[in-house]
Amino acid sequence: MELIFKPLEQKEAIVVLGWQYPSPYDRYNFVRGNFSEDDLKKALIDLTNPENAFFSIFGERNTLEGVCSFGPDGQVPGGDYSKKALDIGMGLRPDLTGKGLGQQYAAAVVKFGISRYRPQQLRVTIAAFNRRAQTVWQRLGFTPIARFTKTNGQDLFTVMTCSSEGFVSPERGIKQS
């Protein structure tokens, strides 16, 4: 599987904003409830701002298969992010989830992040209910270090970290472009 990472552009951001996940993963849907045109404009500005480090993930047939981010977008209000680490966020197109592909995509995202940002420490914050995602990241060498409740919410989150040197790559033909 060859994956290509490109800065997220508006046309891909519009597609990503429309992704709809089934319950219980529907909390990852960008568009929920009363999502106004102003909300859409703000989301597009945030997703395409180079300072926010969002990237499209394209597959071998140049199809949009996922999105990732590096930096503060991967942080959840209420968590302790005082230790220096590269925060990673990732989402796959809904039809690709639940098929055992997460580890390959996550490994490619980590490799891309390491090559681009050269961090010593990596960090992901995952909703506590999402055992599927936690398993993916644990298989890559990430260890749970904290659990917290999101500010002004009831949702629990798990913070996981890994040193760049401790990252375990599955090496299943993943290539970086």
CSV table of N, CA and C in Angstrom, one decimal:
chain,number,residue,atom,x,y,z
A,1,MET,N,0.9,-1.2,0.0
A,1,MET,CA,0.0,0.0,0.0
A,1,MET,C,0.9,1.2,0.0
A,2,GLU,N,0.7,2.1,-1.0
A,2,GLU,CA,1.5,3.3,-1.1
A,2,GLU,C,0.5,4.5,-0.7
A,3,LEU,N,0.9,5.2,0.3
A,3,LEU,CA,0.1,6.4,0.7
A,3,LEU,C,0.9,7.7,0.4
A,4,ILE,N,0.2,8.7,0.0
A,4,ILE,CA,0.8,10.0,-0.3
A,4,ILE,C,0.1,11.0,0.6
A,5,PHE,N,0.9,11.8,1.2
A,5,PHE,CA,0.5,12.9,2.1
A,5,PHE,C,0.7,14.2,1.4
A,6,LYS,N,-0.4,15.0,1.4
A,6,LYS,CA,-0.4,16.4,0.9
A,6,LYS,C,-1.1,17.3,1.8
A,7,PRO,N,-0.7,18.6,1.9
A,7,PRO,CA,-1.4,19.5,2.7
A,7,PRO,C,-2.9,19.5,2.3
A,8,LEU,N,-3.8,19.5,3.3
A,8,LEU,CA,-5.2,19.4,3.1
A,8,LEU,C,-5.7,20.7,2.4
A,9,GLU,N,-6.3,20.5,1.2
A,9,GLU,CA,-6.8,21.6,0.4
A,9,GLU,C,-8.3,21.7,0.6
A,10,GLN,N,-8.9,22.8,0.2
A,10,GLN,CA,-10.3,23.0,0.4
A,10,GLN,C,-11.2,21.9,-0.2
A,11,LYS,N,-11.0,21.4,-1.4
A,11,LYS,CA,-11.9,20.4,-2.0
A,11,LYS,C,-11.8,19.1,-1.2
A,12,GLU,N,-10.7,18.8,-0.6
A,12,GLU,CA,-10.6,17.6,0.2
A,12,GLU,C,-11.2,17.8,1.6
A,13,ALA,N,-11.0,19.0,2.1
A,13,ALA,CA,-11.6,19.4,3.4
A,13,ALA,C,-13.1,19.3,3.3
A,14,ILE,N,-13.7,19.7,2.2
A,14,ILE,CA,-15.2,19.7,2.1
A,14,ILE,C,-15.6,18.2,2.1
A,15,VAL,N,-14.9,17.3,1.5
A,15,VAL,CA,-15.2,15.9,1.5
A,15,VAL,C,-15.1,15.4,2.9
A,16,VAL,N,-14.0,15.7,3.6
A,16,VAL,CA,-13.8,15.2,5.0
A,16,VAL,C,-14.9,15.7,5.9
A,17,LEU,N,-15.3,16.9,5.7
A,17,LEU,CA,-16.4,17.4,6.6
A,17,LEU,C,-17.7,16.7,6.4
A,18,GLY,N,-17.9,16.1,5.2
A,18,GLY,CA,-19.1,15.3,5.0
A,18,GLY,C,-19.1,13.9,5.4
A,19,TRP,N,-17.9,13.4,5.8
A,19,TRP,CA,-17.8,12.0,6.3
A,19,TRP,C,-18.8,11.7,7.4
A,20,GLN,N,-19.5,10.6,7.4
A,20,GLN,CA,-20.5,10.3,8.4
A,20,GLN,C,-20.1,8.9,8.9
A,21,TYR,N,-19.8,8.8,10.2
A,21,TYR,CA,-19.5,7.5,10.8
A,21,TYR,C,-20.7,6.9,11.5
A,22,PRO,N,-20.9,5.6,11.6
A,22,PRO,CA,-22.0,5.0,12.3
A,22,PRO,C,-21.7,5.1,13.8
A,23,SER,N,-22.8,5.0,14.6
A,23,SER,CA,-22.7,4.9,16.1
A,23,SER,C,-21.9,3.7,16.5
A,24,PRO,N,-21.0,3.8,17.5
A,24,PRO,CA,-20.8,4.9,18.4
A,24,PRO,C,-19.7,5.9,17.9
A,25,TYR,N,-19.2,5.7,16.7
A,25,TYR,CA,-18.2,6.5,16.1
A,25,TYR,C,-18.7,7.8,15.5
A,26,ASP,N,-20.0,8.0,15.6
A,26,ASP,CA,-20.6,9.2,15.0
A,26,ASP,C,-20.1,10.5,15.8
A,27,ARG,N,-19.5,10.4,16.9
A,27,ARG,CA,-19.0,11.6,17.6
A,27,ARG,C,-17.8,12.1,16.8
A,28,TYR,N,-17.3,11.4,15.9
A,28,TYR,CA,-16.2,11.9,15.0
A,28,TYR,C,-16.7,12.6,13.8
A,29,ASN,N,-18.0,12.7,13.6
A,29,ASN,CA,-18.6,13.4,12.4
A,29,ASN,C,-18.4,14.9,12.7
A,30,PHE,N,-17.8,15.5,11.7
A,30,PHE,CA,-17.6,17.0,11.8
A,30,PHE,C,-18.9,17.7,11.8
A,31,VAL,N,-19.8,17.3,10.9
A,31,VAL,CA,-21.1,17.9,10.7
A,31,VAL,C,-22.1,17.2,11.5
A,32,ARG,N,-22.7,17.9,12.6
A,32,ARG,CA,-23.7,17.3,13.4
A,32,ARG,C,-24.7,18.4,13.8
A,33,GLY,N,-25.9,18.0,13.9
A,33,GLY,CA,-26.9,19.0,14.4
A,33,GLY,C,-27.0,20.2,13.5
A,34,ASN,N,-27.1,21.4,14.1
A,34,ASN,CA,-27.3,22.6,13.4
A,34,ASN,C,-25.9,23.2,13.0
A,35,PHE,N,-25.4,22.7,11.9
A,35,PHE,CA,-24.1,23.1,11.4
A,35,PHE,C,-24.4,24.2,10.3
A,36,SER,N,-24.1,25.4,10.6
A,36,SER,CA,-24.5,26.5,9.7
A,36,SER,C,-23.4,26.7,8.7
A,37,GLU,N,-23.8,27.6,7.7
A,37,GLU,CA,-22.8,28.0,6.7
A,37,GLU,C,-21.6,28.7,7.3
A,38,ASP,N,-21.8,29.4,8.3
A,38,ASP,CA,-20.6,30.1,9.0
A,38,ASP,C,-19.8,29.0,9.7
A,39,ASP,N,-20.4,28.0,10.3
A,39,ASP,CA,-19.6,26.9,10.9
A,39,ASP,C,-18.8,26.2,9.8
A,40,LEU,N,-19.4,26.0,8.6
A,40,LEU,CA,-18.6,25.4,7.5
A,40,LEU,C,-17.4,26.2,7.1
A,41,LYS,N,-17.7,27.5,7.0
A,41,LYS,CA,-16.6,28.4,6.6
A,41,LYS,C,-15.4,28.4,7.6
A,42,LYS,N,-15.8,28.4,8.9
A,42,LYS,CA,-14.8,28.4,9.9
A,42,LYS,C,-14.0,27.1,9.9
A,43,ALA,N,-14.7,26.0,9.7
A,43,ALA,CA,-14.1,24.7,9.7
A,43,ALA,C,-13.1,24.6,8.5
A,44,LEU,N,-13.5,25.1,7.3
A,44,LEU,CA,-12.7,25.0,6.2
A,44,LEU,C,-11.4,25.9,6.4
A,45,ILE,N,-11.6,27.0,7.0
A,45,ILE,CA,-10.4,27.9,7.3
A,45,ILE,C,-9.4,27.1,8.2
A,46,ASP,N,-10.0,26.5,9.3
A,46,ASP,CA,-9.2,25.8,10.3
A,46,ASP,C,-8.5,24.6,9.6
A,47,LEU,N,-9.2,23.8,8.8
A,47,LEU,CA,-8.6,22.6,8.2
A,47,LEU,C,-7.6,22.9,7.2
A,48,THR,N,-7.7,24.0,6.5
A,48,THR,CA,-6.8,24.3,5.4
A,48,THR,C,-5.7,25.3,5.8
A,49,ASN,N,-5.7,25.8,7.0
A,49,ASN,CA,-4.6,26.7,7.5
A,49,ASN,C,-3.4,25.9,7.7
A,50,PRO,N,-2.3,26.2,6.9
A,50,PRO,CA,-1.0,25.5,7.1
A,50,PRO,C,-0.5,25.4,8.5
A,51,GLU,N,-0.8,26.4,9.3
A,51,GLU,CA,-0.3,26.4,10.7
A,51,GLU,C,-1.0,25.3,11.5
A,52,ASN,N,-2.1,24.8,11.1
A,52,ASN,CA,-2.8,23.7,11.8
A,52,ASN,C,-2.4,22.3,11.3
A,53,ALA,N,-1.5,22.2,10.3
A,53,ALA,CA,-0.8,21.0,9.9
A,53,ALA,C,-1.8,19.8,9.6
A,54,PHE,N,-2.8,20.1,8.8
A,54,PHE,CA,-3.7,19.0,8.4
A,54,PHE,C,-3.2,18.5,7.0
A,55,PHE,N,-3.2,17.2,6.9
A,55,PHE,CA,-2.8,16.6,5.6
A,55,PHE,C,-3.8,15.6,5.1
A,56,SER,N,-4.0,15.5,3.8
A,56,SER,CA,-4.8,14.5,3.1
A,56,SER,C,-3.9,13.3,3.0
A,57,ILE,N,-4.6,12.1,3.1
A,57,ILE,CA,-3.9,10.9,2.8
A,57,ILE,C,-4.5,10.2,1.6
A,58,PHE,N,-3.7,10.1,0.5
A,58,PHE,CA,-4.2,9.6,-0.7
A,58,PHE,C,-3.7,8.2,-0.9
A,59,GLY,N,-4.6,7.3,-1.4
A,59,GLY,CA,-4.2,5.9,-1.7
A,59,GLY,C,-3.5,5.8,-3.1
A,60,GLU,N,-3.3,4.6,-3.5
A,60,GLU,CA,-2.6,4.3,-4.7
A,60,GLU,C,-3.4,4.8,-6.0
A,61,ARG,N,-4.7,4.8,-5.9
A,61,ARG,CA,-5.4,5.3,-7.1
A,61,ARG,C,-5.8,6.8,-7.0
A,62,ASN,N,-5.0,7.5,-6.2
A,62,ASN,CA,-5.1,8.9,-6.0
A,62,ASN,C,-6.5,9.3,-5.4
A,63,THR,N,-7.0,8.4,-4.5
A,63,THR,CA,-8.3,8.6,-3.9
A,63,THR,C,-8.0,9.0,-2.4
A,64,LEU,N,-8.9,9.9,-2.0
A,64,LEU,CA,-8.8,10.4,-0.6
A,64,LEU,C,-9.2,9.3,0.4
A,65,GLU,N,-8.3,8.9,1.2
A,65,GLU,CA,-8.6,7.7,2.1
A,65,GLU,C,-8.5,8.1,3.6
A,66,GLY,N,-7.9,9.3,3.9
A,66,GLY,CA,-7.8,9.7,5.3
A,66,GLY,C,-7.3,11.1,5.4
A,67,VAL,N,-7.2,11.5,6.6
A,67,VAL,CA,-6.7,12.8,7.0
A,67,VAL,C,-6.0,12.7,8.3
A,68,CYS,N,-4.9,13.5,8.4
A,68,CYS,CA,-4.2,13.5,9.7
A,68,CYS,C,-3.8,14.9,10.0
A,69,SER,N,-3.4,15.1,11.3
A,69,SER,CA,-2.9,16.4,11.7
A,69,SER,C,-1.8,16.2,12.7
A,70,PHE,N,-1.0,17.2,12.8
A,70,PHE,CA,0.2,17.2,13.7
A,70,PHE,C,0.2,18.5,14.5
A,71,GLY,N,0.1,18.4,15.8
A,71,GLY,CA,0.1,19.6,16.7
A,71,GLY,C,-1.1,19.7,17.5
A,72,PRO,N,-1.5,21.0,17.9
A,72,PRO,CA,-2.6,21.2,18.9
A,72,PRO,C,-3.9,20.6,18.5
A,73,ASP,N,-4.2,20.4,17.2
A,73,ASP,CA,-5.5,19.8,16.9
A,73,ASP,C,-5.7,18.4,17.5
A,74,GLY,N,-4.6,17.7,17.8
A,74,GLY,CA,-4.6,16.4,18.4
A,74,GLY,C,-4.8,16.4,19.9
A,75,GLN,N,-4.9,17.6,20.5
A,75,GLN,CA,-5.1,17.8,21.9
A,75,GLN,C,-6.6,18.0,22.2
A,76,VAL,N,-7.0,17.5,23.4
A,76,VAL,CA,-8.4,17.6,23.8
A,76,VAL,C,-8.4,18.5,25.1
A,77,PRO,N,-9.3,19.5,25.1
A,77,PRO,CA,-9.4,20.3,26.3
A,77,PRO,C,-9.6,19.5,27.6
A,78,GLY,N,-8.7,19.7,28.6
A,78,GLY,CA,-8.8,19.0,29.9
A,78,GLY,C,-7.6,18.1,30.1
A,79,GLY,N,-6.9,17.8,29.0
A,79,GLY,CA,-5.7,16.9,29.1
A,79,GLY,C,-4.5,17.7,29.5
A,80,ASP,N,-3.5,17.0,30.0
A,80,ASP,CA,-2.2,17.6,30.4
A,80,ASP,C,-1.2,17.4,29.3
A,81,TYR,N,-0.9,18.5,28.6
A,81,TYR,CA,0.0,18.5,27.4
A,81,TYR,C,1.2,19.3,27.7
A,82,SER,N,1.6,19.3,29.0
A,82,SER,CA,2.8,20.1,29.4
A,82,SER,C,4.1,19.5,28.9
A,83,LYS,N,4.2,18.2,28.7
A,83,LYS,CA,5.4,17.6,28.3
A,83,LYS,C,5.5,17.7,26.7
A,84,LYS,N,6.6,18.0,26.2
A,84,LYS,CA,6.8,18.2,24.8
A,84,LYS,C,6.7,16.8,24.0
A,85,ALA,N,5.8,16.9,23.0
A,85,ALA,CA,5.6,15.7,22.2
A,85,ALA,C,4.8,16.2,20.9
A,86,LEU,N,4.9,15.4,19.8
A,86,LEU,CA,4.2,15.7,18.6
A,86,LEU,C,2.8,15.1,18.7
A,87,ASP,N,1.8,15.9,18.8
A,87,ASP,CA,0.4,15.4,18.9
A,87,ASP,C,0.0,15.0,17.5
A,88,ILE,N,-0.7,13.8,17.4
A,88,ILE,CA,-1.1,13.3,16.2
A,88,ILE,C,-2.6,13.0,16.2
A,89,GLY,N,-3.3,13.5,15.1
A,89,GLY,CA,-4.7,13.2,15.0
A,89,GLY,C,-4.8,12.4,13.6
A,90,MET,N,-5.8,11.6,13.5
A,90,MET,CA,-6.0,10.8,12.3
A,90,MET,C,-7.4,10.3,12.2
A,91,GLY,N,-7.9,10.4,10.9
A,91,GLY,CA,-9.2,9.8,10.6
A,91,GLY,C,-9.2,9.2,9.3
A,92,LEU,N,-9.9,8.0,9.2
A,92,LEU,CA,-10.0,7.3,7.9
A,92,LEU,C,-11.4,7.5,7.3
A,93,ARG,N,-11.5,7.4,6.0
A,93,ARG,CA,-12.8,7.5,5.4
A,93,ARG,C,-13.7,6.4,6.0
A,94,PRO,N,-14.9,6.7,6.3
A,94,PRO,CA,-15.8,5.8,7.0
A,94,PRO,C,-15.8,4.4,6.4
A,95,ASP,N,-15.8,4.2,5.1
A,95,ASP,CA,-15.9,2.9,4.6
A,95,ASP,C,-14.6,2.1,4.7
A,96,LEU,N,-13.6,2.7,5.2
A,96,LEU,CA,-12.3,2.0,5.4
A,96,LEU,C,-12.1,1.6,6.9
A,97,THR,N,-13.0,2.0,7.8
A,97,THR,CA,-12.8,1.7,9.2
A,97,THR,C,-13.4,0.3,9.5
A,98,GLY,N,-12.9,-0.3,10.5
A,98,GLY,CA,-13.3,-1.6,11.0
A,98,GLY,C,-12.9,-2.7,10.1
A,99,LYS,N,-11.9,-2.5,9.2
A,99,LYS,CA,-11.5,-3.6,8.3
A,99,LYS,C,-10.1,-4.0,8.5
A,100,GLY,N,-9.5,-3.7,9.7
A,100,GLY,CA,-8.2,-4.1,10.0
A,100,GLY,C,-7.1,-3.3,9.3
A,101,LEU,N,-7.4,-2.1,8.8
A,101,LEU,CA,-6.4,-1.3,8.1
A,101,LEU,C,-5.8,-0.2,8.9
A,102,GLY,N,-6.3,0.0,10.1
A,102,GLY,CA,-5.9,1.1,10.9
A,102,GLY,C,-4.4,1.1,11.2
A,103,GLN,N,-3.9,0.0,11.5
A,103,GLN,CA,-2.4,-0.1,11.9
A,103,GLN,C,-1.6,0.4,10.7
A,104,GLN,N,-1.9,0.0,9.5
A,104,GLN,CA,-1.1,0.4,8.3
A,104,GLN,C,-1.2,1.9,8.1
A,105,TYR,N,-2.4,2.5,8.2
A,105,TYR,CA,-2.5,3.9,8.1
A,105,TYR,C,-1.8,4.7,9.2
A,106,ALA,N,-2.0,4.2,10.4
A,106,ALA,CA,-1.4,4.9,11.6
A,106,ALA,C,0.1,4.8,11.5
A,107,ALA,N,0.6,3.7,11.1
A,107,ALA,CA,2.1,3.6,10.9
A,107,ALA,C,2.6,4.6,9.9
A,108,ALA,N,1.9,4.7,8.8
A,108,ALA,CA,2.3,5.6,7.7
A,108,ALA,C,2.2,7.1,8.2
A,109,VAL,N,1.2,7.4,9.0
A,109,VAL,CA,1.1,8.7,9.6
A,109,VAL,C,2.3,9.0,10.5
A,110,VAL,N,2.6,8.1,11.4
A,110,VAL,CA,3.7,8.2,12.3
A,110,VAL,C,5.0,8.4,11.5
A,111,LYS,N,5.2,7.6,10.5
A,111,LYS,CA,6.5,7.7,9.7
A,111,LYS,C,6.6,9.1,9.1
A,112,PHE,N,5.4,9.5,8.5
A,112,PHE,CA,5.4,10.9,7.9
A,112,PHE,C,5.7,11.9,8.9
A,113,GLY,N,5.0,11.9,10.1
A,113,GLY,CA,5.3,12.8,11.1
A,113,GLY,C,6.7,12.9,11.6
A,114,ILE,N,7.3,11.7,11.8
A,114,ILE,CA,8.7,11.6,12.2
A,114,ILE,C,9.6,12.2,11.2
A,115,SER,N,9.4,11.9,9.9
A,115,SER,CA,10.3,12.5,8.9
A,115,SER,C,10.1,14.0,8.7
A,116,ARG,N,8.9,14.5,8.9
A,116,ARG,CA,8.7,15.9,8.7
A,116,ARG,C,9.0,16.7,9.9
A,117,TYR,N,8.8,16.3,11.1
A,117,TYR,CA,8.9,17.1,12.3
A,117,TYR,C,10.1,16.7,13.2
A,118,ARG,N,10.6,15.5,13.0
A,118,ARG,CA,11.7,15.0,13.8
A,118,ARG,C,11.5,15.1,15.3
A,119,PRO,N,10.4,14.6,15.8
A,119,PRO,CA,10.1,14.7,17.3
A,119,PRO,C,10.8,13.6,18.0
A,120,GLN,N,11.1,13.8,19.3
A,120,GLN,CA,11.6,12.7,20.1
A,120,GLN,C,10.5,11.9,20.7
A,121,GLN,N,9.3,12.6,20.9
A,121,GLN,CA,8.2,11.9,21.6
A,121,GLN,C,7.0,12.1,20.7
A,122,LEU,N,6.1,11.1,20.6
A,122,LEU,CA,4.9,11.2,19.9
A,122,LEU,C,3.7,11.0,20.9
A,123,ARG,N,2.5,11.6,20.6
A,123,ARG,CA,1.4,11.4,21.5
A,123,ARG,C,0.1,11.4,20.7
A,124,VAL,N,-0.8,10.6,21.1
A,124,VAL,CA,-2.2,10.5,20.6
A,124,VAL,C,-3.1,10.6,21.8
A,125,THR,N,-4.3,11.2,21.5
A,125,THR,CA,-5.3,11.3,22.5
A,125,THR,C,-6.6,10.7,21.9
A,126,ILE,N,-7.1,9.6,22.6
A,126,ILE,CA,-8.1,8.8,22.0
A,126,ILE,C,-9.3,8.7,22.9
A,127,ALA,N,-10.5,8.8,22.4
A,127,ALA,CA,-11.7,8.6,23.3
A,127,ALA,C,-11.6,7.3,23.9
A,128,ALA,N,-11.9,7.2,25.2
A,128,ALA,CA,-11.7,6.0,26.0
A,128,ALA,C,-12.6,4.8,25.5
A,129,PHE,N,-13.8,5.1,24.9
A,129,PHE,CA,-14.6,4.1,24.4
A,129,PHE,C,-14.0,3.4,23.2
A,130,ASN,N,-13.1,4.1,22.5
A,130,ASN,CA,-12.6,3.6,21.2
A,130,ASN,C,-11.4,2.7,21.4
A,131,ARG,N,-11.8,1.5,21.8
A,131,ARG,CA,-10.8,0.4,22.1
A,131,ARG,C,-10.1,0.0,20.8
A,132,ARG,N,-10.8,0.1,19.7
A,132,ARG,CA,-10.3,-0.3,18.4
A,132,ARG,C,-9.1,0.6,18.1
A,133,ALA,N,-9.2,1.9,18.2
A,133,ALA,CA,-8.1,2.8,17.9
A,133,ALA,C,-7.0,2.6,19.0
A,134,GLN,N,-7.3,2.4,20.2
A,134,GLN,CA,-6.3,2.2,21.2
A,134,GLN,C,-5.4,1.0,20.9
A,135,THR,N,-6.1,-0.1,20.5
A,135,THR,CA,-5.3,-1.3,20.1
A,135,THR,C,-4.4,-1.0,18.9
A,136,VAL,N,-4.8,-0.3,17.9
A,136,VAL,CA,-4.0,0.1,16.8
A,136,VAL,C,-2.7,0.8,17.3
A,137,TRP,N,-2.9,1.8,18.1
A,137,TRP,CA,-1.7,2.6,18.5
A,137,TRP,C,-0.8,1.8,19.5
A,138,GLN,N,-1.4,0.9,20.3
A,138,GLN,CA,-0.6,0.1,21.2
A,138,GLN,C,0.3,-0.8,20.4
A,139,ARG,N,-0.2,-1.4,19.3
A,139,ARG,CA,0.6,-2.3,18.5
A,139,ARG,C,1.7,-1.5,17.8
A,140,LEU,N,1.7,-0.2,17.7
A,140,LEU,CA,2.7,0.6,17.2
A,140,LEU,C,3.7,1.0,18.2
A,141,GLY,N,3.5,0.6,19.5
A,141,GLY,CA,4.5,0.9,20.5
A,141,GLY,C,4.0,2.0,21.5
A,142,PHE,N,2.8,2.6,21.3
A,142,PHE,CA,2.3,3.6,22.2
A,142,PHE,C,1.8,3.0,23.5
A,143,THR,N,2.0,3.7,24.6
A,143,THR,CA,1.6,3.3,25.9
A,143,THR,C,0.7,4.3,26.5
A,144,PRO,N,-0.4,3.8,27.1
A,144,PRO,CA,-1.3,4.7,27.8
A,144,PRO,C,-0.6,5.4,29.0
A,145,ILE,N,-0.7,6.7,29.2
A,145,ILE,CA,0.0,7.4,30.3
A,145,ILE,C,-1.0,8.1,31.2
A,146,ALA,N,-2.2,8.5,30.6
A,146,ALA,CA,-3.1,9.3,31.4
A,146,ALA,C,-4.5,9.1,30.9
A,147,ARG,N,-5.5,9.3,31.8
A,147,ARG,CA,-6.9,9.3,31.4
A,147,ARG,C,-7.5,10.6,32.0
A,148,PHE,N,-8.4,11.2,31.3
A,148,PHE,CA,-9.0,12.4,31.8
A,148,PHE,C,-10.4,12.6,31.2
A,149,THR,N,-11.2,13.5,31.8
A,149,THR,CA,-12.5,13.9,31.3
A,149,THR,C,-12.4,15.2,30.6
A,150,LYS,N,-12.9,15.3,29.4
A,150,LYS,CA,-12.9,16.5,28.6
A,150,LYS,C,-13.5,17.6,29.3
A,151,THR,N,-12.9,18.8,29.2
A,151,THR,CA,-13.4,20.0,29.8
A,151,THR,C,-14.8,20.2,29.3
A,152,ASN,N,-15.7,20.6,30.3
A,152,ASN,CA,-17.2,20.8,30.0
A,152,ASN,C,-17.8,19.6,29.3
A,153,GLY,N,-17.4,18.5,29.6
A,153,GLY,CA,-18.1,17.3,29.0
A,153,GLY,C,-18.0,16.1,29.9
A,154,GLN,N,-18.5,15.0,29.4
A,154,GLN,CA,-18.5,13.7,30.2
A,154,GLN,C,-17.6,12.7,29.6
A,155,ASP,N,-17.1,13.0,28.4
A,155,ASP,CA,-16.3,12.0,27.6
A,155,ASP,C,-15.0,11.8,28.2
A,156,LEU,N,-14.6,10.5,28.4
A,156,LEU,CA,-13.3,10.2,28.9
A,156,LEU,C,-12.3,10.0,27.7
A,157,PHE,N,-11.1,10.4,27.9
A,157,PHE,CA,-10.0,10.2,26.9
A,157,PHE,C,-8.8,9.6,27.5
A,158,THR,N,-8.1,8.9,26.7
A,158,THR,CA,-6.8,8.3,27.0
A,158,THR,C,-5.7,8.9,26.2
A,159,VAL,N,-4.6,9.3,26.9
A,159,VAL,CA,-3.4,9.8,26.3
A,159,VAL,C,-2.4,8.7,26.2
A,160,MET,N,-1.8,8.5,25.0
A,160,MET,CA,-0.8,7.5,24.8
A,160,MET,C,0.4,8.2,24.2
A,161,THR,N,1.6,7.7,24.6
A,161,THR,CA,2.8,8.2,24.1
A,161,THR,C,3.8,7.1,23.6
A,162,CYS,N,4.7,7.5,22.8
A,162,CYS,CA,5.8,6.6,22.3
A,162,CYS,C,7.0,7.5,21.9
A,163,SER,N,8.1,7.0,22.2
A,163,SER,CA,9.3,7.7,21.7
A,163,SER,C,9.5,7.4,20.2
A,164,SER,N,10.1,8.3,19.5
A,164,SER,CA,10.3,8.1,18.1
A,164,SER,C,11.1,6.8,17.8
A,165,GLU,N,12.0,6.5,18.7
A,165,GLU,CA,12.8,5.3,18.6
A,165,GLU,C,12.0,4.1,19.0
A,166,GLY,N,11.0,4.2,19.8
A,166,GLY,CA,10.2,3.1,20.3
A,166,GLY,C,9.1,2.7,19.3
A,167,PHE,N,8.9,3.5,18.3
A,167,PHE,CA,7.8,3.3,17.3
A,167,PHE,C,8.0,1.9,16.6
A,168,VAL,N,7.0,1.1,16.6
A,168,VAL,CA,7.1,-0.3,16.0
A,168,VAL,C,6.4,-0.2,14.7
A,169,SER,N,7.1,-0.3,13.6
A,169,SER,CA,6.5,-0.2,12.2
A,169,SER,C,6.2,-1.6,11.8
A,170,PRO,N,5.0,-1.8,11.2
A,170,PRO,CA,4.6,-3.1,10.7
A,170,PRO,C,5.3,-3.5,9.4
A,171,GLU,N,5.9,-2.5,8.7
A,171,GLU,CA,6.6,-2.7,7.5
A,171,GLU,C,5.9,-3.6,6.5
A,172,ARG,N,4.7,-3.2,6.2
A,172,ARG,CA,3.9,-4.0,5.2
A,172,ARG,C,3.8,-3.3,3.9
A,173,GLY,N,5.0,-2.9,3.3
A,173,GLY,CA,5.0,-2.2,2.0
A,173,GLY,C,4.5,-0.8,2.1
A,174,ILE,N,4.5,-0.2,3.2
A,174,ILE,CA,4.2,1.2,3.3
A,174,ILE,C,5.3,2.1,2.8
A,175,LYS,N,5.0,3.0,1.8
A,175,LYS,CA,6.0,3.8,1.3
A,175,LYS,C,5.6,5.3,1.5
A,176,GLN,N,6.6,6.1,1.7
A,176,GLN,CA,6.3,7.5,1.9
A,176,GLN,C,6.7,8.3,0.6
A,177,SER,N,5.8,9.2,0.2
A,177,SER,CA,6.1,10.0,-1.0
A,177,SER,C,6.2,11.5,-0.6
